[in-house]
Coordinates of C-alpha atoms and ligand atoms in Angstrom, one line a residue:
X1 CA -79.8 -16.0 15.1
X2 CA -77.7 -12.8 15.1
X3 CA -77.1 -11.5 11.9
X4 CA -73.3 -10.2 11.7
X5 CA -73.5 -9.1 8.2
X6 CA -76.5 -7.0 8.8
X7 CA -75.2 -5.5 11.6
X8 CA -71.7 -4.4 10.5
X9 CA -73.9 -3.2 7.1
X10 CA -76.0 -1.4 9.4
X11 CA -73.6 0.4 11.3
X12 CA -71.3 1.1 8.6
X13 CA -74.3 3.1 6.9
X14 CA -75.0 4.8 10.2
X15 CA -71.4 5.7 10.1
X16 CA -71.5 7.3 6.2
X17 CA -75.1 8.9 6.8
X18 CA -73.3 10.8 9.8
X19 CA -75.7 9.5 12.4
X20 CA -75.0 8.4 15.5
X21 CA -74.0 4.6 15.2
X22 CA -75.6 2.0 17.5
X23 CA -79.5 3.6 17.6
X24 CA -80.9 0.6 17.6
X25 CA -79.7 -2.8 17.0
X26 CA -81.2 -5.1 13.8
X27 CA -84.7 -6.9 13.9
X28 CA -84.1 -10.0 16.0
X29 CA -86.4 -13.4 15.1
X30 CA -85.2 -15.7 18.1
X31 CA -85.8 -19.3 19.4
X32 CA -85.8 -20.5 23.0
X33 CA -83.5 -22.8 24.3
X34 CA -84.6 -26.4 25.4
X35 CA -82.9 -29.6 25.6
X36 CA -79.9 -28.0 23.5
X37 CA -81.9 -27.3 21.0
X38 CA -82.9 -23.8 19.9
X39 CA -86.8 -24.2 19.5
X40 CA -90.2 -22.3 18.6
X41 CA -93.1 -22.8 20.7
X42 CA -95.5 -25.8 20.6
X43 CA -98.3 -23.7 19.7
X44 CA -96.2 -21.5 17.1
X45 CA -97.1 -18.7 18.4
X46 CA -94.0 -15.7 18.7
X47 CA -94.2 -12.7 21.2
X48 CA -93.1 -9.4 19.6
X49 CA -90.8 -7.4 21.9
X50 CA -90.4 -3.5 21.9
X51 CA -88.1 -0.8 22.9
X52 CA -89.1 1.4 25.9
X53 CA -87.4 4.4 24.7
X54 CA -89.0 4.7 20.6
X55 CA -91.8 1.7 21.2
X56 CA -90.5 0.7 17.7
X57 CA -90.1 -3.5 17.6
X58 CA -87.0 -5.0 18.3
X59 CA -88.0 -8.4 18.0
X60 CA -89.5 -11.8 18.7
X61 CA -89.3 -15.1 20.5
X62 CA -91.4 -17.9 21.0
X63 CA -94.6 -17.5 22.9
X64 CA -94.1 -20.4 25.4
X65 CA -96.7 -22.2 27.6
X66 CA -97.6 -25.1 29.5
X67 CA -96.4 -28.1 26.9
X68 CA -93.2 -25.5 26.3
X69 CA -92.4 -25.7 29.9
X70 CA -93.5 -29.7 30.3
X71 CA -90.7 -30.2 27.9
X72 CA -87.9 -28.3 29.3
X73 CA -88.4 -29.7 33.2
X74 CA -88.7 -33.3 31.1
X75 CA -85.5 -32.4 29.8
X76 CA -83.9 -31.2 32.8
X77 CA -85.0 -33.5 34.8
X78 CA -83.4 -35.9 32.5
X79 CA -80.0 -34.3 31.9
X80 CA -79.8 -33.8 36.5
X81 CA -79.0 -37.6 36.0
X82 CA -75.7 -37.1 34.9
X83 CA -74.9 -33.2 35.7
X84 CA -75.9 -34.2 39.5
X85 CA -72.7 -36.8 39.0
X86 CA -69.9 -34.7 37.3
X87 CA -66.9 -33.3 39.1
X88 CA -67.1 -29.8 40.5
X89 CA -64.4 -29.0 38.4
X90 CA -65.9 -29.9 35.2
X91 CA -69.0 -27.5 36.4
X92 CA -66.1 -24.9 36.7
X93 CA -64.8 -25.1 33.7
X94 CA -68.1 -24.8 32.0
X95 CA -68.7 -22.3 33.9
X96 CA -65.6 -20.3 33.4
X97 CA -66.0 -20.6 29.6
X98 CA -69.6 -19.2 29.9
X99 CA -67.9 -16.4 32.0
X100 CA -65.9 -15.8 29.2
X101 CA -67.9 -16.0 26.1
X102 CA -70.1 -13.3 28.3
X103 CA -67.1 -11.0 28.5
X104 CA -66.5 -11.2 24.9
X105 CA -70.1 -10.6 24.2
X106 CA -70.4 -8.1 26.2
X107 CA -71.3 -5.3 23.7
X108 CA -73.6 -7.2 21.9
X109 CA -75.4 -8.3 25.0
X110 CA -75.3 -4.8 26.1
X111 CA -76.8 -3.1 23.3
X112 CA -80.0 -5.9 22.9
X113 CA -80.6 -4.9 26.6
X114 CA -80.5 -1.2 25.9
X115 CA -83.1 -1.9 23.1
X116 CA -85.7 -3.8 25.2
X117 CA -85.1 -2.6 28.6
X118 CA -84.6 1.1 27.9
X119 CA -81.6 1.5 30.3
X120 CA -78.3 3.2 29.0
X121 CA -76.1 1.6 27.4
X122 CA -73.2 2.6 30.2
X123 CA -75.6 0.9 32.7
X124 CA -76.0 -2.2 30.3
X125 CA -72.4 -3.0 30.0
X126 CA -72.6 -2.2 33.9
X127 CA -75.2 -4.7 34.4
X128 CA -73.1 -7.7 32.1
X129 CA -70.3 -7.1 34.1
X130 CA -72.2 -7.2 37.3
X131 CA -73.8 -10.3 35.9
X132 CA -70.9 -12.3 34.9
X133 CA -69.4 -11.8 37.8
X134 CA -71.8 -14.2 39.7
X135 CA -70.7 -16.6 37.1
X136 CA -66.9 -15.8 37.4
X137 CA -67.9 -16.2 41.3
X138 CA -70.0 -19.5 41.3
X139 CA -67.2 -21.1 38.6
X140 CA -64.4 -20.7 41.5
X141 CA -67.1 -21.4 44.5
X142 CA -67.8 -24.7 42.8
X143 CA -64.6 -26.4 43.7
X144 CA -65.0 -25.0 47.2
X145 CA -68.5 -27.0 48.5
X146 CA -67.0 -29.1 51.1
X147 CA -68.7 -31.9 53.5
X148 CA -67.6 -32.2 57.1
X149 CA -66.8 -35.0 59.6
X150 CA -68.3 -34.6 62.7
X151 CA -67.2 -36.2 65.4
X152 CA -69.4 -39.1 67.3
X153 CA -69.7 -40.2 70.6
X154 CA -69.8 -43.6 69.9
X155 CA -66.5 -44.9 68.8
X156 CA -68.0 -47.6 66.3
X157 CA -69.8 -44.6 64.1
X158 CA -68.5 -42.1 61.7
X159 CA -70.6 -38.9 61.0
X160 CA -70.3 -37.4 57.5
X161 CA -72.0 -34.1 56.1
X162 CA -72.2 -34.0 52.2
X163 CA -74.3 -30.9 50.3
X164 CA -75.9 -32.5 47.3
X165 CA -77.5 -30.7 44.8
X166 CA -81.6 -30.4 45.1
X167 CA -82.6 -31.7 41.4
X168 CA -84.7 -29.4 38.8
X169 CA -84.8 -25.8 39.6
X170 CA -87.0 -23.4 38.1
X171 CA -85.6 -20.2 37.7
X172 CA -88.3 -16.7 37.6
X173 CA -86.5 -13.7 36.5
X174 CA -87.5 -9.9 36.4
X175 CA -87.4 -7.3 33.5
X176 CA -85.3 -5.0 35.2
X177 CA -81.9 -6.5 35.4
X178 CA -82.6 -9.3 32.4
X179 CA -79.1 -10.4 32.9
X180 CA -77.5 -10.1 36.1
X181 CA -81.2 -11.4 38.1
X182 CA -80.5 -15.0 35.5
X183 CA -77.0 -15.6 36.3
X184 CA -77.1 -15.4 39.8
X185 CA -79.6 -17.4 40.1
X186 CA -78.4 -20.1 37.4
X187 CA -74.5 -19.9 37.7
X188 CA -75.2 -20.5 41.9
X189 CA -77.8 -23.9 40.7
X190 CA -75.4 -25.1 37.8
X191 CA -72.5 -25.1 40.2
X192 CA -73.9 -27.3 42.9
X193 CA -74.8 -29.7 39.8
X194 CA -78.5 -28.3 40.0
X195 CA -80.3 -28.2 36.2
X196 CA -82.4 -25.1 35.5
X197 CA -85.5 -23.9 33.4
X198 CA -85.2 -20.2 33.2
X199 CA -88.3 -18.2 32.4
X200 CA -87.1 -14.8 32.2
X201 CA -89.5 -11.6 31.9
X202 CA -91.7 -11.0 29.4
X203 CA -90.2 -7.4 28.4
X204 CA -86.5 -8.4 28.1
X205 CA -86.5 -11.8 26.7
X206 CA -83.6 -10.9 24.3
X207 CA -81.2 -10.5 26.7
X208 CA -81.8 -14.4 28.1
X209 CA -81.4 -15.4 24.6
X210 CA -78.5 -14.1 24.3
X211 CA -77.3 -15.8 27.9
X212 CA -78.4 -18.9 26.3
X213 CA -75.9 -18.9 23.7
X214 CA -73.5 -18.1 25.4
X215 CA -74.0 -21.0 27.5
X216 CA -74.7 -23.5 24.7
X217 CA -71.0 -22.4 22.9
X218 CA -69.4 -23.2 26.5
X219 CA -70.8 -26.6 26.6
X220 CA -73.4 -27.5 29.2
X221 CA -74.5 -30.9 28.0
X222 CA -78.4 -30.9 26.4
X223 CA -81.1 -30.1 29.5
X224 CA -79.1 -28.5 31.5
X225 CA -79.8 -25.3 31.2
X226 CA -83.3 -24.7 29.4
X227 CA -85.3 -21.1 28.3
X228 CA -88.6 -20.5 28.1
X229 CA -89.6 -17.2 26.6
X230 CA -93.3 -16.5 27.5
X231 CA -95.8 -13.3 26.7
X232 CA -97.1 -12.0 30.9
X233 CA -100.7 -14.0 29.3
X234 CA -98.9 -17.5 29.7
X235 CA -96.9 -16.6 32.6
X236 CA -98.7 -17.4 35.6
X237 CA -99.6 -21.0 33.7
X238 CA -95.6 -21.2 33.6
X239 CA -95.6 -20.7 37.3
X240 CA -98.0 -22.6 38.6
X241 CA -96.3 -25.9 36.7
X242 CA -93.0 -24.8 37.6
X243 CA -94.5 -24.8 41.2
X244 CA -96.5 -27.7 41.6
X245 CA -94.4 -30.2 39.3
X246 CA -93.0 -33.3 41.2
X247 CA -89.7 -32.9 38.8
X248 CA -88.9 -29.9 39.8
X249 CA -87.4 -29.7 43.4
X250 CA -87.3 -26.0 43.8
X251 CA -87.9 -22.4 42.7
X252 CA -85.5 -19.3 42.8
X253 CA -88.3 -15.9 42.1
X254 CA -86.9 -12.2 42.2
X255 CA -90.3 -9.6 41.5
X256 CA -93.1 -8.3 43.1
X257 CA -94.1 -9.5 46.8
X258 CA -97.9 -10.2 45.4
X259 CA -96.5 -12.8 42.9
X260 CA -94.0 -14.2 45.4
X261 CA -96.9 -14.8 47.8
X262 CA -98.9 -17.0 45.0
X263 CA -95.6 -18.7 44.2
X264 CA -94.8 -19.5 47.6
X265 CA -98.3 -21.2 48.3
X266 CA -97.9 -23.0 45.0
X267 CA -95.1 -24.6 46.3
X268 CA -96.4 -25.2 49.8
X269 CA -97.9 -28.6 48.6
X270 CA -94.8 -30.0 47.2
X271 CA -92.8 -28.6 50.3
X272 CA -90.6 -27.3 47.5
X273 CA -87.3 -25.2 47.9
X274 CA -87.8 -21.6 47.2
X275 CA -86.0 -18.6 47.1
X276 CA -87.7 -14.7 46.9
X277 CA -86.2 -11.8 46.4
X278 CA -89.3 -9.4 46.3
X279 CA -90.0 -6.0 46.9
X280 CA -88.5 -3.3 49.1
X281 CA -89.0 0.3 50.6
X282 CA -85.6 1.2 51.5
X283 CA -84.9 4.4 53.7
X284 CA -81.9 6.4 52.8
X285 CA -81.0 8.2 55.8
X286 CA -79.2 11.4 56.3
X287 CA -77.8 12.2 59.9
X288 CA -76.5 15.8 60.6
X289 CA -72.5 14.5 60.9
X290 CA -73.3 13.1 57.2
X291 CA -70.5 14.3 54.5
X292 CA -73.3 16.0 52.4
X293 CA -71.9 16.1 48.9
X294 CA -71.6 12.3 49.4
X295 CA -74.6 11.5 50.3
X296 CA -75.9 13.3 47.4
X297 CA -73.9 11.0 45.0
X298 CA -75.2 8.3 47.4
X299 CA -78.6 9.4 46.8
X300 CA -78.2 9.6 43.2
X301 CA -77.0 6.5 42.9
X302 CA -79.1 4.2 45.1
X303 CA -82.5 6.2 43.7
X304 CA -81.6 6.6 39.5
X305 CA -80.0 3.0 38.9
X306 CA -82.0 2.2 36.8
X307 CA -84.9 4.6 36.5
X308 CA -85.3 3.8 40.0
X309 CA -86.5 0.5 38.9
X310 CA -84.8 -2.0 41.1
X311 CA -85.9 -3.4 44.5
X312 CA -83.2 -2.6 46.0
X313 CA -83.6 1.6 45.3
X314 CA -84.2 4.1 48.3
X315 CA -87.2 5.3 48.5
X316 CA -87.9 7.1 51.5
X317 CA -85.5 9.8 52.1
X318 CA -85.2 10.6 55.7
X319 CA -82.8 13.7 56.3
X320 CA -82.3 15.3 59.8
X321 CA -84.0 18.9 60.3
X322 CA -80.5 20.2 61.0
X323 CA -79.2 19.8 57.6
X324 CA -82.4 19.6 55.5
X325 CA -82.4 22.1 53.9
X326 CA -79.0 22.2 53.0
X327 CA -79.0 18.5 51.5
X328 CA -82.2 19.8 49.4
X329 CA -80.5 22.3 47.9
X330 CA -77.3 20.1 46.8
X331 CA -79.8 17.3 45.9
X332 CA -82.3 19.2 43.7
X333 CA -79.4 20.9 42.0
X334 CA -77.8 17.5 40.8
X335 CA -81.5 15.8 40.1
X336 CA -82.4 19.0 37.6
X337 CA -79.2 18.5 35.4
X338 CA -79.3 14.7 35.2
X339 CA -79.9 13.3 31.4
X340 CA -82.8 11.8 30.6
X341 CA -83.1 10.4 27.2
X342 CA -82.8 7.1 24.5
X343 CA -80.4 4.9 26.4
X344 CA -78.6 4.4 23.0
X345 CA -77.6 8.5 23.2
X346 CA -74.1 9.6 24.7
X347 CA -74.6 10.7 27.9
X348 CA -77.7 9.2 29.0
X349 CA -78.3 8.7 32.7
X350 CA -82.0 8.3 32.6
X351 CA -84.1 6.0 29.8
X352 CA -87.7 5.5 29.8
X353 CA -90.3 3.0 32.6
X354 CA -90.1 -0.6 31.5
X355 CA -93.9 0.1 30.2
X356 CA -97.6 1.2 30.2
X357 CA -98.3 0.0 34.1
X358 CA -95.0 1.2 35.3
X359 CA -95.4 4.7 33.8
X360 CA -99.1 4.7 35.2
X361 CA -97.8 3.6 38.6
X362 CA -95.4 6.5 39.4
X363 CA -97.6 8.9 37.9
X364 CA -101.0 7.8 40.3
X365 CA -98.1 7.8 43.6
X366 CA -96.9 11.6 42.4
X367 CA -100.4 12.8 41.9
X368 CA -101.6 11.1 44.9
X369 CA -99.0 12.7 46.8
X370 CA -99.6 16.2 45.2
X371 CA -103.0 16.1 45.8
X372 CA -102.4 15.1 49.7
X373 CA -100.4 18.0 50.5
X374 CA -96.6 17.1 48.7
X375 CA -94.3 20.0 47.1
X376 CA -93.0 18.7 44.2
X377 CA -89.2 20.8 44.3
X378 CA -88.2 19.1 40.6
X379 CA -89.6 17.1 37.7
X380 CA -93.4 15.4 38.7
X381 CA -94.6 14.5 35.5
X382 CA -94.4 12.5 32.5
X383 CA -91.5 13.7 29.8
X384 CA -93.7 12.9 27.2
X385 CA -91.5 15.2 24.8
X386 CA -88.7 12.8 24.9
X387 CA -91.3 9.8 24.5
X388 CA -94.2 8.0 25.6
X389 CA -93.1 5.9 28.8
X390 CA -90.5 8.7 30.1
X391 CA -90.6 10.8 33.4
X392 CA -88.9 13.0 34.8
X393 CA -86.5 13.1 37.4
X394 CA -88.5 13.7 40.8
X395 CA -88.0 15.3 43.6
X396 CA -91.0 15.7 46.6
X397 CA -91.3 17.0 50.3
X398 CA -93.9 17.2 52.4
X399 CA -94.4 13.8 52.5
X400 CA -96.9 12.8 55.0
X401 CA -97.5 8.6 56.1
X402 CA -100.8 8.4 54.6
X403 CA -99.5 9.1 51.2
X404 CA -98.5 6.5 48.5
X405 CA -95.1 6.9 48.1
X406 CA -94.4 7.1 51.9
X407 CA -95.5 3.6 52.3
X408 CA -95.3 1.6 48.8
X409 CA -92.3 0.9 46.7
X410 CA -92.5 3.5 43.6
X411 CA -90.2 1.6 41.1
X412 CA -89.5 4.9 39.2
X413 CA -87.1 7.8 39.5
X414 CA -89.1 9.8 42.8
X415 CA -87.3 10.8 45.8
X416 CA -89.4 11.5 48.4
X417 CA -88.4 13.9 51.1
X418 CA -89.4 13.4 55.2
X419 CA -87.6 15.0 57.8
X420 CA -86.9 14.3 61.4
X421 CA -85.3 15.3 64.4
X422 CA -83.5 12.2 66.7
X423 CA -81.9 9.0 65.9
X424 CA -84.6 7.2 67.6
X425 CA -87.9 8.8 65.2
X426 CA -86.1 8.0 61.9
X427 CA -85.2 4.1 63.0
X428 CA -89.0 3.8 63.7
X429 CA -90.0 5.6 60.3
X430 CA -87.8 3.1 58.6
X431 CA -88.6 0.3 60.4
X432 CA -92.6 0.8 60.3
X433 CA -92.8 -1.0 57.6
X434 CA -93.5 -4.8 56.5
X435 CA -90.7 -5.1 54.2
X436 CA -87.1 -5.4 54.9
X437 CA -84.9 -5.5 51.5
X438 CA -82.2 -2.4 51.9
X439 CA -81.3 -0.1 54.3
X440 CA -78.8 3.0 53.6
X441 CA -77.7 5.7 56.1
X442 CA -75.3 8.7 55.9
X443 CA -73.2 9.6 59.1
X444 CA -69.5 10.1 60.5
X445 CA -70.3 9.5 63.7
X446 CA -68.9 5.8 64.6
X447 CA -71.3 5.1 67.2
X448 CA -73.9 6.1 65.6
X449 CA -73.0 3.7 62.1
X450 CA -72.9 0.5 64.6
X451 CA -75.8 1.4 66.4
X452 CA -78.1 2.7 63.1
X453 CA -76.8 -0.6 61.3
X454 CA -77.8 -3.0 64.4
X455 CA -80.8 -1.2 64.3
X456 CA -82.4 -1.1 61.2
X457 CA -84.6 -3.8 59.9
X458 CA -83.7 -5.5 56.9
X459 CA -81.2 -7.7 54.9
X460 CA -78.7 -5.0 54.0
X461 CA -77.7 -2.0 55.2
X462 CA -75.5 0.5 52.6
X463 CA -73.1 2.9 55.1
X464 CA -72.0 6.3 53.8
X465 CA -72.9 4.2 49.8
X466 CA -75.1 3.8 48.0
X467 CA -74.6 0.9 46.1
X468 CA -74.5 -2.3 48.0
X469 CA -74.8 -5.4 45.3
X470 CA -72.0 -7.3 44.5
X471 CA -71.6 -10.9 44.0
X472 CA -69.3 -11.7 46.7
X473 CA -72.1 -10.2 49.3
X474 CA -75.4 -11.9 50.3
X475 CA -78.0 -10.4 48.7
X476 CA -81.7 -10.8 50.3
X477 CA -84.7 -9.5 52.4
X478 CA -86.2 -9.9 55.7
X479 CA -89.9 -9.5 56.3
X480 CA -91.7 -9.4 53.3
X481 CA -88.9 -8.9 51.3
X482 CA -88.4 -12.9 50.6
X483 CA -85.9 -15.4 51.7
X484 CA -82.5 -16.9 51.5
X485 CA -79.1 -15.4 49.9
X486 CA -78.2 -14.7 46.1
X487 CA -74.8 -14.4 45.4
X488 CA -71.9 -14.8 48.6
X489 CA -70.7 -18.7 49.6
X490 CA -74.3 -18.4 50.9
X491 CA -75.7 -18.3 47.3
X492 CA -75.8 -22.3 47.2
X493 CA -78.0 -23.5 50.2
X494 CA -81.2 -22.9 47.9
X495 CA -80.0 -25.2 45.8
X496 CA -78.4 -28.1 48.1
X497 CA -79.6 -30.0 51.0
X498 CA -77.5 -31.8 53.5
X499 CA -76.8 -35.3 53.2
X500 CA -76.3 -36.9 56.8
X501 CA -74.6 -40.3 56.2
X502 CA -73.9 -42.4 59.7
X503 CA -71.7 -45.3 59.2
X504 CA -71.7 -48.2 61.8
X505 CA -70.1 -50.8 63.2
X506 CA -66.7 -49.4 62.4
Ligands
SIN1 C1 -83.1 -6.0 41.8 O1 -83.5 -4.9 41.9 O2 -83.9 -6.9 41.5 C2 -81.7 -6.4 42.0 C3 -80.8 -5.2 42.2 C4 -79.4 -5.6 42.3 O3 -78.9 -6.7 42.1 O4 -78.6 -4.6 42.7

């Protein structure tokens, strides 16, 4: 559990020493969640969790597997019994007290992502707010899930519509946002009167810990909601019993389109519920009417969130010839002064790749590109100065198609430049692709945003912004970017079906 003592102690040295308070937060020795109980794993075993930035440990939670997870959908499956019959307003009000208990944690749960995921601590409290406001969203949508009446053409029948909640959902969540990519999925289930296992990723386990207690303080009865902490060795196993379980009725995945594929055929024999939100290879397009200096911030945004390590970042940048080289020029400027550093320092706008495969990744897509003919205008290397897993800001043209980054989703803080000349040759270069996530264009030209918007392939288009995600929005891909909606009134149908009830002889 969180140690309060040790961590006023600790700050309060920080503060006398003269160093800069909140460098790291104290060791954390966790349990997971199941059943309403805070638990270790069957086997005993504890997975050690480190911080991107130093690689010094931060932690541990239980190394969950297969009896771990048989447990929790046991439990859940159990506790759907009851939650499946409350009132939608007692689901609200548990989850408006989880909303709150979030808000007041906010710090805390901010800093313990900072110290596993790397990110700065201004884009942690970003990311609780963010986070908790699907919860804040799905706590007032609750009381909102209405049935219809249709009306028959037989006088003696009555035709009713009723959205029920699906049963056990099992709930896969990525490293990159460890609490916004839980709560949307969970608060959207547990509002419907769904009950969840969460496995969140193996990287940022701390931050779902920290969820979890949130959520056993507001009061979600034992089973409900259920974590299962898990090193990336035991995670597939999770999956595939997540998947193929008859208690579970569905799955909700946000990562890679590989592991989306395998969990989609896993729940093919079950004819289970699923939701993926997988990879993307958004264009950000730049047409000559574009306000410039704003499509710069745009681009900043849409590509650094992050370290460029969400699926929703832009990753082909397509800029008219007319103002190319103009945008460069603005672009590379802003790119060479951004801050990379500890996510814990003031000022921080970039922190280090989630890990070894990640910092591998970008590095084989720059030198592939470099050695196929790419200019690299800013950064294209590791920062290994500032430590092990950090690079630099990037910035490449040149790009031709047969290079990596041209046609595969970097995860990492690269923009990669292509130019073109009409309307028509940069819908095709964004569309020629089999994903479909995001989609962002610059351009002042009215016509042009309708017909650019209609035209591009994918679930969501950013116009003249470059941040699109919000909890009152649908968020999802086309292609093989996934399907359904997180988030929106939409955010339910994963996890409800429709209950057709005729009555007779009236
Ligand atoms: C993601 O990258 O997985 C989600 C990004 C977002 O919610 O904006």
């Amino acid at each position: 559990m969180f140690n309060k003592v040790l961590y006023i102690k600790y700050h309060t040295t920080a503060l006398k020493l003269g160093i800069t308070a909140f460098k790291t937060i104290p060791f954390k020795s966790e349990k997971s969640f199941i059943n309403g109980q805070w638990v270790s794993a069957q086997s005993g075993k504890n997975l050690d969790v480190f911080n991107p930035a130093t690689g010094t440990l931060v932690g541990t939670v239980p190394d969950m597997n297969t009896a771990d997870t048989q447990i929790a959908i046991d439990s859940a499956s159990k506790a759907f019994e009851t939650w499946k019959n409350t009132t939608a307003k007692e689901r609200s009000q548990i989850l408006r007290r989880w909303y709150s208990l979030m808000l007041e944690n906010q710090n805390t749960i901010a800093e313990i992502m900072t110290a596993e995921s790397g990110k700065s601590l201004q884009e942690s409290n970003g990311e609780v707010i963010y986070g908790n406001s699907f919860v804040e969203w799905f706590s007032e949508l609750a009381r909102q899930v209405r049935g219809e009446v249709i009306p028959s053409s037989d006088r003696s029948k009555k035709i009713l519509i009723h959205h029920q909640p699906i049963g056990v959902v099992g709930l896969i969540t990525p490293w990159n946002f460890p609490h916004a990519m839980i709560t949307r999925k969970a608060s959207a289930a547990l509002s419907v009167g769904c009950t969840v296992v969460v496995k969140p990723g193996e990287d940022t386990p701390l931050t779902a810990v920290e969820i979890m207690k949130c959520a056993e303080k507001a009061g979600f009865p034992p089973g409900v909601i259920n974590l299962l902490t898990s090193s990336r060795e035991n995670t597939a196993e999770i999956g595939r019993l997540l998947c193929k379980s008859p208690l579970v009725a569905g799955i909700s995945f946000t990562g890679s389109t590989t592991v989306g594929k395998i969990l989609y055929s896993q729940c093919a024999p079950g004819i289970k519920r699923i939701g993926l939100e997988l990879g993307g290879n958004a264009s950000f397009i730049v047409y000559k009417s574009a306000n410039l200096d704003k499509a710069v911030e745009g681009a900043l945004t849409s590509k650094f969130r992050n370290c460029g390590q969400t699926c929703v970042a832009s990753n082909r940048f397509l800029i008219q010839a007319d103002i190319f080289d103009a945008f460069v020029d603005k672009l590379v400027a802003k790119v060479k002064n951004l801050k990379i550093g500890n996510g814990f320092d003031e000022g921080t706008q970039i922190g280090p790749l989630i890990n070894e495969a990640q910092l591998h990744k970008v590095s084989n897509f720059v030198e592939d590109a470099v050695s196929k003919g790419a200019k690299v205008l800013v950064g294209g290397k590791p920062a290994s100065h500032i430590g092990k897993l950090f690079y630099e800001p990037t910035v490449l043209s040149n790009i031709t198609s047969n290079m990596l980054v041209y046609s595969e989703e970097v995860f990492g803080p690269v923009i990669s430049l292509i130019h073109f000349n009409t309307e028509e040759e940069s819908l095709h270069i964004a569309n020629s692709n089999d994903v479909g996530l995001a989609s962002y264009f610059y351009s002042e030209d009215i016509s042009q945003v309708f017909r650019v918007s209609h035209n591009l392939e994918v679930g969501m288009v950013g116009v003249n912004v470059g941040l699109i995600s919000a909890a009152e929005a649908p968020f999802g891909g086309i292609k093989q970017s996934g399907l359904g909606r997180e988030g929106s009134h939409l955010g339910i149908e994963d996890y409800t079906y429709i209950k057709y009830t005729c009555l007779g002889n009236l």
